[in-house]
Amino acid sequence: MHRQTEIKYEMKLLSSLVKVFQDETPVYRPECQVLSALWGETVSFQVAYTGDFFMRERLAVQVVSPIAEHVRVRTVEQVPVGRATNRIVDDNYLKTTSGLYPDLLRDLKDGKAIVCSNQWRSLWVDVEVTEEIEAGEYEIEVQLVKEGKVVCSVVQKLTVYAVTLPKQTIMHTEWMHADCLADYYQVEVFSEEHWQILENYFHEYVKRGCNMMLTPLFTSPLDTAIGLERTTTQLIEVEVKDGEYYFGFDKMKRWVDLCKKCGIEYFEMSHLFSQWGAKYAPKVVAMVDGREEKIFGWHTPAVGEYTRFLESFLPQLIAKLREWEIADVTYFHISDEPREEDLESYKAAKESLGNMLDGFHTFDALSSYEFYRHGLIDKPIPGNNEIEEFLEHGLTDMWIYYCTGQFYEVSNRFMSMPSARNRIYGLQLYKYDIIGILHWGYNFYNSQFSIEHINPYEVTDADNAFPAGDPFLVYPGADGFPEESIRMMVHYEALTDLRALELLESLTSKEHVMEVIEGELAEPLTFKKYPKSDMYLITLRNRINREIAKYTSKK
């Protein structure tokens, strides 16, 4: 039998921007552990821990602090990564190989964490800073406890300023795939069980700064192989009688009401035409002579009978949007990610709509300025690697997105990237006055082209199609509630940085805030050139908070 006289435990205080790999000893950086916050935000830090005993142990985690009731502790779980990167990489990746990566955040089971022998793991600690916490400095001690005895602990200090972070102004959509929830949890689409799961996800979605919801009028024509189809997720009821189309809006009304209940402020209608060029109609099912039939899909061109269908449908939809008082906050998609060679088919699809969408914004993720130049899109959404062309043409009030194609030089949130590359987004959005951000995968739990369903706890790269972390931000918890990721929390931090920058600007000026951001940089911040260090972001946010406190105290 193995005998060991003394077991050594070790803990290290880390910022939220570190990723702790099991086989790498993390470095304590005191310059990154100064933490401050404003009222109305959640701030995070990490505690890495290890032990050198023979077997694994489950030790109790205790938080000792005057504000302990505002503290939540989760474990950072390692997940399998098959595809870590795309073929080309730059010098700002943590790793480029397959393996286990830290990402999933999971609430403690029975208040305990697993300590693995000679492996580093970490705890993720959130502090929800509400106005109940008075201004001042607080200590938060995180302890590992064995048989009633504290075997090791660390102390994080937090400075709270008596200023409320303003409401988020930027529009933010992460595409919610309702079909993936029904498929994963094996519930009937729009059954009561499905609606409850949707509500659970909507609440979490809003909590982390998402305020616009993709609304599946018909099954969203996204990431679906030509000729195949995704699980039908259609809010609009359609009936065909004597060659005429009739519509029911009850499910959509329930969707809209649920969104409002959960705090959604903006609505985006699912794409009216197929992805990658708008050549086909989306899948539409209808009751025809008492039987359900697929009346539109890959087998029907975008322009033709489907045009007559839209001429009947869109005016009724718009009347409902006005009745529900959301017309002013509703945006329409034409087709996702058209390429320049798709210009004519996109143009034909858009022109087939005539003036039916007059008064509404149309917006799409695209890479070519030509679509805007031809007047085919009201709000183009270029990738952050292609937005310069749009800015150079003088466009303002810009939207922006990134996905698997934005992997070189620009910010993104792959698991293989450092978290600072995720968080820097907030500063870039601020500098360029971006009004909206989009990402395609809040919870895409399919393989690429939706050929099959996947288990995201086992497959994090859409079956080796995209760098791990691109297809989803949250995991499908066993109880019907989402489990968050490091990437979700760091992206939320980017949005709170943005809100703090906007607050300081309201107290001073845009020029003053940009001087704070760029004053110590050798070159101006852009989407492709930006500081890479954790310390820069953490120090900058602390300075922003101090300045906000200073200027508000003068008023």
mmCIF file of N, CA and C in Angstrom, residues 355-477:
data_model
loop_
_atom_site.group_PDB
_atom_site.id
_atom_site.type_symbol
_atom_site.label_atom_id
_atom_site.label_comp_id
_atom_site.label_asym_id
_atom_site.label_seq_id
_atom_site.Cartn_x
_atom_site.Cartn_y
_atom_site.Cartn_z
ATOM 1 N N ASN A 355 -41.304 46.442 -52.178
ATOM 2 C CA ASN A 355 -41.202 47.417 -51.085
ATOM 3 C C ASN A 355 -41.819 46.894 -49.790
ATOM 4 N N MET A 356 -41.968 45.569 -49.701
ATOM 5 C CA MET A 356 -42.663 44.997 -48.534
ATOM 6 C C MET A 356 -41.921 45.248 -47.220
ATOM 7 N N LEU A 357 -40.605 45.381 -47.264
ATOM 8 C CA LEU A 357 -39.844 45.606 -46.033
ATOM 9 C C LEU A 357 -39.447 47.062 -45.861
ATOM 10 N N ASP A 358 -40.067 47.948 -46.615
ATOM 11 C CA ASP A 358 -39.776 49.381 -46.443
ATOM 12 C C ASP A 358 -40.048 49.790 -44.997
ATOM 13 N N GLY A 359 -39.126 50.547 -44.444
ATOM 14 C CA GLY A 359 -39.274 50.986 -43.057
ATOM 15 C C GLY A 359 -38.594 50.074 -42.063
ATOM 16 N N PHE A 360 -38.123 48.925 -42.530
ATOM 17 C CA PHE A 360 -37.403 47.987 -41.651
ATOM 18 C C PHE A 360 -35.934 47.921 -42.064
ATOM 19 N N HIS A 361 -35.082 47.690 -41.083
ATOM 20 C CA HIS A 361 -33.675 47.452 -41.382
ATOM 21 C C HIS A 361 -33.514 46.040 -41.932
ATOM 22 N N THR A 362 -32.696 45.903 -42.984
ATOM 23 C CA THR A 362 -32.264 44.586 -43.438
ATOM 24 C C THR A 362 -30.774 44.477 -43.147
ATOM 25 N N PHE A 363 -30.359 43.347 -42.637
ATOM 26 C CA PHE A 363 -28.944 43.191 -42.286
ATOM 27 C C PHE A 363 -28.524 41.742 -42.482
ATOM 28 N N ASP A 364 -27.286 41.552 -42.929
ATOM 29 C CA ASP A 364 -26.763 40.211 -43.161
ATOM 30 C C ASP A 364 -25.259 40.191 -42.946
ATOM 31 N N ALA A 365 -24.782 39.041 -42.481
ATOM 32 C CA ALA A 365 -23.343 38.807 -42.407
ATOM 33 C C ALA A 365 -22.840 38.604 -43.835
ATOM 34 N N LEU A 366 -21.858 39.407 -44.225
ATOM 35 C CA LEU A 366 -21.298 39.298 -45.572
ATOM 36 C C LEU A 366 -19.874 39.841 -45.573
ATOM 37 N N SER A 367 -19.153 39.535 -46.631
ATOM 38 C CA SER A 367 -17.750 39.933 -46.684
ATOM 39 C C SER A 367 -17.457 40.955 -47.772
ATOM 40 N N SER A 368 -18.386 41.167 -48.674
ATOM 41 C CA SER A 368 -18.124 42.046 -49.812
ATOM 42 C C SER A 368 -18.880 43.364 -49.693
ATOM 43 N N TYR A 369 -18.181 44.457 -49.905
ATOM 44 C CA TYR A 369 -18.775 45.792 -49.885
ATOM 45 C C TYR A 369 -19.758 45.982 -51.043
ATOM 46 N N GLU A 370 -19.606 45.156 -52.100
ATOM 47 C CA GLU A 370 -20.433 45.319 -53.299
ATOM 48 C C GLU A 370 -21.923 45.235 -52.987
ATOM 49 N N PHE A 371 -22.308 44.422 -52.023
ATOM 50 C CA PHE A 371 -23.730 44.283 -51.687
ATOM 51 C C PHE A 371 -24.300 45.612 -51.185
ATOM 52 N N TYR A 372 -23.497 46.320 -50.413
ATOM 53 C CA TYR A 372 -23.943 47.627 -49.918
ATOM 54 C C TYR A 372 -23.906 48.655 -51.052
ATOM 55 N N ARG A 373 -22.864 48.591 -51.856
ATOM 56 C CA ARG A 373 -22.718 49.565 -52.947
ATOM 57 C C ARG A 373 -23.889 49.487 -53.916
ATOM 58 N N HIS A 374 -24.408 48.282 -54.095
ATOM 59 C CA HIS A 374 -25.553 48.097 -54.998
ATOM 60 C C HIS A 374 -26.888 48.371 -54.302
ATOM 61 N N GLY A 375 -26.845 48.819 -53.057
ATOM 62 C CA GLY A 375 -28.078 49.149 -52.343
ATOM 63 C C GLY A 375 -28.909 47.953 -51.953
ATOM 64 N N LEU A 376 -28.271 46.773 -51.825
ATOM 65 C CA LEU A 376 -29.029 45.553 -51.549
ATOM 66 C C LEU A 376 -29.211 45.297 -50.060
ATOM 67 N N ILE A 377 -28.484 46.020 -49.258
ATOM 68 C CA ILE A 377 -28.537 45.767 -47.817
ATOM 69 C C ILE A 377 -28.463 47.094 -47.078
ATOM 70 N N ASP A 378 -29.266 47.214 -46.073
ATOM 71 C CA ASP A 378 -29.324 48.452 -45.289
ATOM 72 C C ASP A 378 -28.205 48.475 -44.251
ATOM 73 N N LYS A 379 -28.017 47.361 -43.557
ATOM 74 C CA LYS A 379 -26.995 47.262 -42.517
ATOM 75 C C LYS A 379 -26.088 46.061 -42.799
ATOM 76 N N PRO A 380 -25.019 46.266 -43.566
ATOM 77 C CA PRO A 380 -24.101 45.157 -43.790
ATOM 78 C C PRO A 380 -23.416 44.770 -42.486
ATOM 79 N N ILE A 381 -23.109 43.468 -42.323
ATOM 80 C CA ILE A 381 -22.392 43.002 -41.133
ATOM 81 C C ILE A 381 -21.108 42.304 -41.604
ATOM 82 N N PRO A 382 -20.045 43.080 -41.804
ATOM 83 C CA PRO A 382 -18.790 42.453 -42.227
ATOM 84 C C PRO A 382 -18.092 41.759 -41.064
ATOM 85 N N GLY A 383 -17.211 40.824 -41.404
ATOM 86 C CA GLY A 383 -16.365 40.221 -40.384
ATOM 87 C C GLY A 383 -15.358 41.235 -39.881
ATOM 88 N N ASN A 384 -14.835 41.009 -38.669
ATOM 89 C CA ASN A 384 -13.877 41.981 -38.118
ATOM 90 C C ASN A 384 -12.550 41.973 -38.863
ATOM 91 N N ASN A 385 -12.350 41.011 -39.766
ATOM 92 C CA ASN A 385 -11.154 41.010 -40.607
ATOM 93 C C ASN A 385 -11.383 41.736 -41.932
ATOM 94 N N GLU A 386 -12.633 42.155 -42.169
ATOM 95 C CA GLU A 386 -12.975 42.784 -43.445
ATOM 96 C C GLU A 386 -13.686 44.120 -43.280
ATOM 97 N N ILE A 387 -13.809 44.580 -42.062
ATOM 98 C CA ILE A 387 -14.601 45.789 -41.816
ATOM 99 C C ILE A 387 -13.897 47.055 -42.277
ATOM 100 N N GLU A 388 -12.548 47.006 -42.401
ATOM 101 C CA GLU A 388 -11.819 48.223 -42.767
ATOM 102 C C GLU A 388 -12.324 48.828 -44.076
ATOM 103 N N GLU A 389 -12.637 47.962 -45.052
ATOM 104 C CA GLU A 389 -13.115 48.471 -46.348
ATOM 105 C C GLU A 389 -14.399 49.281 -46.162
ATOM 106 N N PHE A 390 -15.272 48.806 -45.302
ATOM 107 C CA PHE A 390 -16.531 49.506 -45.061
ATOM 108 C C PHE A 390 -16.282 50.838 -44.339
ATOM 109 N N LEU A 391 -15.371 50.810 -43.367
ATOM 110 C CA LEU A 391 -15.054 52.033 -42.632
ATOM 111 C C LEU A 391 -14.384 53.055 -43.543
ATOM 112 N N GLU A 392 -13.513 52.577 -44.443
ATOM 113 C CA GLU A 392 -12.822 53.485 -45.365
ATOM 114 C C GLU A 392 -13.792 54.181 -46.312
ATOM 115 N N HIS A 393 -14.927 53.540 -46.570
ATOM 116 C CA HIS A 393 -15.953 54.160 -47.416
ATOM 117 C C HIS A 393 -16.850 55.107 -46.625
ATOM 118 N N GLY A 394 -16.524 55.297 -45.361
ATOM 119 C CA GLY A 394 -17.251 56.272 -44.554
ATOM 120 C C GLY A 394 -18.500 55.766 -43.888
ATOM 121 N N LEU A 395 -18.697 54.456 -43.876
ATOM 122 C CA LEU A 395 -19.896 53.926 -43.224
ATOM 123 C C LEU A 395 -19.815 54.145 -41.717
ATOM 124 N N THR A 396 -20.927 54.497 -41.138
ATOM 125 C CA THR A 396 -21.028 54.659 -39.686
ATOM 126 C C THR A 396 -22.157 53.759 -39.188
ATOM 127 N N ASP A 397 -22.351 53.735 -37.885
ATOM 128 C CA ASP A 397 -23.389 52.878 -37.291
ATOM 129 C C ASP A 397 -23.252 51.449 -37.793
ATOM 130 N N MET A 398 -22.031 50.947 -37.719
ATOM 131 C CA MET A 398 -21.716 49.638 -38.300
ATOM 132 C C MET A 398 -22.017 48.499 -37.337
ATOM 133 N N TRP A 399 -22.445 47.373 -37.930
ATOM 134 C CA TRP A 399 -22.476 46.082 -37.256
ATOM 135 C C TRP A 399 -21.183 45.337 -37.585
ATOM 136 N N ILE A 400 -20.917 44.264 -36.814
ATOM 137 C CA ILE A 400 -19.716 43.471 -37.048
ATOM 138 C C ILE A 400 -19.958 42.045 -36.541
ATOM 139 N N TYR A 401 -19.229 41.088 -37.119
ATOM 140 C CA TYR A 401 -19.324 39.718 -36.616
ATOM 141 C C TYR A 401 -17.980 39.032 -36.750
ATOM 142 N N TYR A 402 -17.846 37.905 -36.081
ATOM 143 C CA TYR A 402 -16.754 36.981 -36.372
ATOM 144 C C TYR A 402 -17.270 35.556 -36.226
ATOM 145 N N CYS A 403 -16.569 34.627 -36.873
ATOM 146 C CA CYS A 403 -16.917 33.200 -36.763
ATOM 147 C C CYS A 403 -15.665 32.409 -37.077
ATOM 148 N N THR A 404 -15.799 31.266 -37.692
ATOM 149 C CA THR A 404 -14.624 30.436 -37.965
ATOM 150 C C THR A 404 -13.657 31.082 -38.948
ATOM 151 N N GLY A 405 -14.160 31.962 -39.812
ATOM 152 C CA GLY A 405 -13.312 32.576 -40.829
ATOM 153 C C GLY A 405 -12.445 33.707 -40.324
ATOM 154 N N GLN A 406 -12.670 34.159 -39.095
ATOM 155 C CA GLN A 406 -11.905 35.274 -38.541
ATOM 156 C C GLN A 406 -10.899 34.707 -37.531
ATOM 157 N N PHE A 407 -9.812 34.162 -38.049
ATOM 158 C CA PHE A 407 -8.871 33.413 -37.218
ATOM 159 C C PHE A 407 -7.459 33.979 -37.236
ATOM 160 N N TYR A 408 -7.205 34.941 -38.126
ATOM 161 C CA TYR A 408 -5.850 35.450 -38.295
ATOM 162 C C TYR A 408 -5.801 36.931 -37.907
ATOM 163 N N GLU A 409 -5.013 37.247 -36.927
ATOM 164 C CA GLU A 409 -4.753 38.602 -36.435
ATOM 165 C C GLU A 409 -5.886 39.192 -35.603
ATOM 166 N N VAL A 410 -7.144 38.939 -35.970
ATOM 167 C CA VAL A 410 -8.256 39.622 -35.307
ATOM 168 C C VAL A 410 -8.681 38.907 -34.025
ATOM 169 N N SER A 411 -9.502 39.595 -33.238
ATOM 170 C CA SER A 411 -10.016 39.001 -32.005
ATOM 171 C C SER A 411 -11.058 37.942 -32.321
ATOM 172 N N ASN A 412 -11.157 36.968 -31.431
ATOM 173 C CA ASN A 412 -12.136 35.892 -31.547
ATOM 174 C C ASN A 412 -12.113 35.134 -30.231
ATOM 175 N N ARG A 413 -12.829 34.008 -30.154
ATOM 176 C CA ARG A 413 -12.972 33.326 -28.869
ATOM 177 C C ARG A 413 -12.819 31.809 -28.982
ATOM 178 N N PHE A 414 -11.967 31.346 -29.866
ATOM 179 C CA PHE A 414 -11.681 29.921 -29.917
ATOM 180 C C PHE A 414 -11.065 29.477 -28.596
ATOM 181 N N MET A 415 -11.264 28.219 -28.248
ATOM 182 C CA MET A 415 -10.661 27.699 -27.009
ATOM 183 C C MET A 415 -9.140 27.775 -27.037
ATOM 184 N N SER A 416 -8.575 27.719 -28.235
ATOM 185 C CA SER A 416 -7.115 27.739 -28.373
ATOM 186 C C SER A 416 -6.529 29.137 -28.262
ATOM 187 N N MET A 417 -7.366 30.141 -28.202
ATOM 188 C CA MET A 417 -6.895 31.527 -28.109
ATOM 189 C C MET A 417 -6.821 31.978 -26.659
ATOM 190 N N PRO A 418 -5.911 32.891 -26.349
ATOM 191 C CA PRO A 418 -5.905 33.465 -24.998
ATOM 192 C C PRO A 418 -7.179 34.274 -24.766
ATOM 193 N N SER A 419 -7.645 34.322 -23.528
ATOM 194 C CA SER A 419 -8.887 35.033 -23.229
ATOM 195 C C SER A 419 -8.790 36.528 -23.513
ATOM 196 N N ALA A 420 -7.583 37.091 -23.446
ATOM 197 C CA ALA A 420 -7.427 38.511 -23.752
ATOM 198 C C ALA A 420 -7.849 38.814 -25.186
ATOM 199 N N ARG A 421 -7.708 37.848 -26.070
ATOM 200 C CA ARG A 421 -8.096 38.030 -27.472
ATOM 201 C C ARG A 421 -9.612 38.090 -27.609
ATOM 202 N N ASN A 422 -10.304 37.536 -26.654
ATOM 203 C CA ASN A 422 -11.761 37.612 -26.570
ATOM 204 C C ASN A 422 -12.168 38.962 -25.966
ATOM 205 N N ARG A 423 -11.536 39.329 -24.863
ATOM 206 C CA ARG A 423 -11.966 40.521 -24.127
ATOM 207 C C ARG A 423 -11.614 41.835 -24.834
ATOM 208 N N ILE A 424 -10.569 41.854 -25.655
ATOM 209 C CA ILE A 424 -10.163 43.101 -26.317
ATOM 210 C C ILE A 424 -11.270 43.634 -27.227
ATOM 211 N N TYR A 425 -12.195 42.767 -27.599
ATOM 212 C CA TYR A 425 -13.315 43.131 -28.485
ATOM 213 C C TYR A 425 -14.056 44.358 -27.957
ATOM 214 N N GLY A 426 -14.237 44.441 -26.642
ATOM 215 C CA GLY A 426 -14.971 45.563 -26.068
ATOM 216 C C GLY A 426 -14.347 46.902 -26.403
ATOM 217 N N LEU A 427 -13.018 46.990 -26.359
ATOM 218 C CA LEU A 427 -12.317 48.233 -26.675
ATOM 219 C C LEU A 427 -12.444 48.565 -28.155
ATOM 220 N N GLN A 428 -12.364 47.542 -28.999
ATOM 221 C CA GLN A 428 -12.488 47.767 -30.439
ATOM 222 C C GLN A 428 -13.893 48.241 -30.804
ATOM 223 N N LEU A 429 -14.897 47.641 -30.195
ATOM 224 C CA LEU A 429 -16.277 48.061 -30.439
ATOM 225 C C LEU A 429 -16.467 49.516 -30.038
ATOM 226 N N TYR A 430 -15.830 49.893 -28.911
ATOM 227 C CA TYR A 430 -15.962 51.270 -28.431
ATOM 228 C C TYR A 430 -15.302 52.250 -29.390
ATOM 229 N N LYS A 431 -14.064 51.979 -29.783
ATOM 230 C CA LYS A 431 -13.334 52.934 -30.623
ATOM 231 C C LYS A 431 -14.076 53.221 -31.915
ATOM 232 N N TYR A 432 -14.626 52.183 -32.525
ATOM 233 C CA TYR A 432 -15.229 52.344 -33.849
ATOM 234 C C TYR A 432 -16.744 52.562 -33.800
ATOM 235 N N ASP A 433 -17.274 52.829 -32.623
ATOM 236 C CA ASP A 433 -18.710 53.147 -32.467
ATOM 237 C C ASP A 433 -19.603 52.091 -33.108
ATOM 238 N N ILE A 434 -19.241 50.831 -32.920
ATOM 239 C CA ILE A 434 -20.030 49.726 -33.471
ATOM 240 C C ILE A 434 -21.370 49.661 -32.741
ATOM 241 N N ILE A 435 -22.462 49.506 -33.499
ATOM 242 C CA ILE A 435 -23.792 49.526 -32.871
ATOM 243 C C ILE A 435 -24.376 48.134 -32.663
ATOM 244 N N GLY A 436 -23.778 47.115 -33.306
ATOM 245 C CA GLY A 436 -24.340 45.778 -33.153
ATOM 246 C C GLY A 436 -23.298 44.708 -33.409
ATOM 247 N N ILE A 437 -23.379 43.599 -32.665
ATOM 248 C CA ILE A 437 -22.483 42.465 -32.888
ATOM 249 C C ILE A 437 -23.307 41.192 -33.034
ATOM 250 N N LEU A 438 -22.802 40.311 -33.903
ATOM 251 C CA LEU A 438 -23.518 39.077 -34.222
ATOM 252 C C LEU A 438 -22.538 37.909 -34.154
ATOM 253 N N HIS A 439 -23.034 36.778 -33.678
ATOM 254 C CA HIS A 439 -22.290 35.531 -33.795
ATOM 255 C C HIS A 439 -23.284 34.421 -34.083
ATOM 256 N N TRP A 440 -22.864 33.456 -34.855
ATOM 257 C CA TRP A 440 -23.792 32.438 -35.371
ATOM 258 C C TRP A 440 -24.061 31.311 -34.385
ATOM 259 N N GLY A 441 -23.267 31.186 -33.335
ATOM 260 C CA GLY A 441 -23.403 29.981 -32.536
ATOM 261 C C GLY A 441 -23.494 30.197 -31.043
ATOM 262 N N TYR A 442 -24.707 30.382 -30.537
ATOM 263 C CA TYR A 442 -24.886 30.368 -29.078
ATOM 264 C C TYR A 442 -24.967 28.931 -28.594
ATOM 265 N N ASN A 443 -25.648 28.084 -29.384
ATOM 266 C CA ASN A 443 -25.855 26.692 -28.959
ATOM 267 C C ASN A 443 -26.050 25.781 -30.170
ATOM 268 N N PHE A 444 -25.109 25.807 -31.090
ATOM 269 C CA PHE A 444 -25.195 24.955 -32.274
ATOM 270 C C PHE A 444 -24.621 23.589 -31.918
ATOM 271 N N TYR A 445 -25.518 22.629 -31.710
ATOM 272 C CA TYR A 445 -25.117 21.293 -31.279
ATOM 273 C C TYR A 445 -25.266 20.269 -32.407
ATOM 274 N N ASN A 446 -24.888 20.677 -33.618
ATOM 275 C CA ASN A 446 -24.891 19.783 -34.773
ATOM 276 C C ASN A 446 -23.485 19.705 -35.358
ATOM 277 N N SER A 447 -23.272 18.719 -36.214
ATOM 278 C CA SER A 447 -22.057 18.728 -37.018
ATOM 279 C C SER A 447 -22.210 19.799 -38.094
ATOM 280 N N GLN A 448 -21.111 20.119 -38.776
ATOM 281 C CA GLN A 448 -21.205 21.081 -39.870
ATOM 282 C C GLN A 448 -22.257 20.617 -40.874
ATOM 283 N N PHE A 449 -23.012 21.579 -41.396
ATOM 284 C CA PHE A 449 -24.108 21.331 -42.344
ATOM 285 C C PHE A 449 -25.263 20.559 -41.715
ATOM 286 N N SER A 450 -25.251 20.415 -40.374
ATOM 287 C CA SER A 450 -26.340 19.755 -39.645
ATOM 288 C C SER A 450 -26.615 18.343 -40.167
ATOM 289 N N ILE A 451 -25.563 17.640 -40.528
ATOM 290 C CA ILE A 451 -25.725 16.275 -41.026
ATOM 291 C C ILE A 451 -26.116 15.330 -39.896
ATOM 292 N N GLU A 452 -25.591 15.608 -38.686
ATOM 293 C CA GLU A 452 -25.988 14.804 -37.536
ATOM 294 C C GLU A 452 -25.907 15.647 -36.265
ATOM 295 N N HIS A 453 -26.590 15.179 -35.221
ATOM 296 C CA HIS A 453 -26.541 15.853 -33.937
ATOM 297 C C HIS A 453 -25.288 15.403 -33.192
ATOM 298 N N ILE A 454 -24.760 16.284 -32.347
ATOM 299 C CA ILE A 454 -23.562 15.926 -31.577
ATOM 300 C C ILE A 454 -23.813 16.186 -30.096
ATOM 301 N N ASN A 455 -22.985 15.582 -29.271
ATOM 302 C CA ASN A 455 -22.977 15.868 -27.845
ATOM 303 C C ASN A 455 -21.872 16.894 -27.597
ATOM 304 N N PRO A 456 -22.217 18.138 -27.268
ATOM 305 C CA PRO A 456 -21.195 19.187 -27.163
ATOM 306 C C PRO A 456 -20.200 18.976 -26.022
ATOM 307 N N TYR A 457 -20.529 18.105 -25.072
ATOM 308 C CA TYR A 457 -19.561 17.792 -24.023
ATOM 309 C C TYR A 457 -18.433 16.910 -24.572
ATOM 310 N N GLU A 458 -18.707 16.263 -25.683
ATOM 311 C CA GLU A 458 -17.718 15.375 -26.282
ATOM 312 C C GLU A 458 -17.139 15.932 -27.584
ATOM 313 N N VAL A 459 -17.947 16.712 -28.297
ATOM 314 C CA VAL A 459 -17.532 17.263 -29.587
ATOM 315 C C VAL A 459 -17.696 18.781 -29.533
ATOM 316 N N THR A 460 -16.594 19.493 -29.565
ATOM 317 C CA THR A 460 -16.640 20.952 -29.391
ATOM 318 C C THR A 460 -16.324 21.713 -30.673
ATOM 319 N N ASP A 461 -16.191 20.987 -31.790
ATOM 320 C CA ASP A 461 -15.744 21.599 -33.043
ATOM 321 C C ASP A 461 -16.656 21.272 -34.233
ATOM 322 N N ALA A 462 -17.934 20.984 -33.951
ATOM 323 C CA ALA A 462 -18.896 20.640 -35.011
ATOM 324 C C ALA A 462 -18.381 19.494 -35.871
ATOM 325 N N ASP A 463 -17.857 18.479 -35.177
ATOM 326 C CA ASP A 463 -17.321 17.282 -35.836
ATOM 327 C C ASP A 463 -16.115 17.624 -36.705
ATOM 328 N N ASN A 464 -15.161 18.299 -36.071
ATOM 329 C CA ASN A 464 -13.870 18.634 -36.683
ATOM 330 C C ASN A 464 -13.988 19.620 -37.841
ATOM 331 N N ALA A 465 -15.036 20.428 -37.827
ATOM 332 C CA ALA A 465 -15.238 21.383 -38.921
ATOM 333 C C ALA A 465 -14.685 22.761 -38.611
ATOM 334 N N PHE A 466 -14.886 23.219 -37.372
ATOM 335 C CA PHE A 466 -14.488 24.571 -36.978
ATOM 336 C C PHE A 466 -13.585 24.491 -35.747
ATOM 337 N N PRO A 467 -12.744 25.488 -35.522
ATOM 338 C CA PRO A 467 -11.966 25.482 -34.279
ATOM 339 C C PRO A 467 -12.894 25.386 -33.063
ATOM 340 N N ALA A 468 -12.526 24.546 -32.122
ATOM 341 C CA ALA A 468 -13.359 24.329 -30.932
ATOM 342 C C ALA A 468 -13.681 25.660 -30.267
ATOM 343 N N GLY A 469 -14.942 25.810 -29.906
ATOM 344 C CA GLY A 469 -15.392 27.048 -29.286
ATOM 345 C C GLY A 469 -16.175 27.924 -30.222
ATOM 346 N N ASP A 470 -16.065 27.696 -31.523
ATOM 347 C CA ASP A 470 -16.818 28.516 -32.472
ATOM 348 C C ASP A 470 -18.308 28.176 -32.482
ATOM 349 N N PRO A 471 -18.701 26.883 -32.404
ATOM 350 C CA PRO A 471 -20.125 26.563 -32.582
ATOM 351 C C PRO A 471 -21.043 26.921 -31.415
ATOM 352 N N PHE A 472 -20.513 27.053 -30.197
ATOM 353 C CA PHE A 472 -21.432 27.337 -29.080
ATOM 354 C C PHE A 472 -20.700 28.015 -27.925
ATOM 355 N N LEU A 473 -21.488 28.749 -27.151
ATOM 356 C CA LEU A 473 -20.990 29.444 -25.958
ATOM 357 C C LEU A 473 -21.426 28.773 -24.671
ATOM 358 N N VAL A 474 -22.534 28.034 -24.727
ATOM 359 C CA VAL A 474 -23.054 27.369 -23.529
ATOM 360 C C VAL A 474 -23.253 25.887 -23.820
ATOM 361 N N TYR A 475 -23.198 25.105 -22.754
ATOM 362 C CA TYR A 475 -23.389 23.648 -22.840
ATOM 363 C C TYR A 475 -24.791 23.301 -22.321
ATOM 364 N N PRO A 476 -25.386 22.220 -22.814
ATOM 365 C CA PRO A 476 -26.746 21.858 -22.393
ATOM 366 C C PRO A 476 -26.755 21.067 -21.087
ATOM 367 N N GLY A 477 -26.941 21.765 -19.983
ATOM 368 C CA GLY A 477 -26.943 21.116 -18.677
ATOM 369 C C GLY A 477 -28.027 20.052 -18.562
#
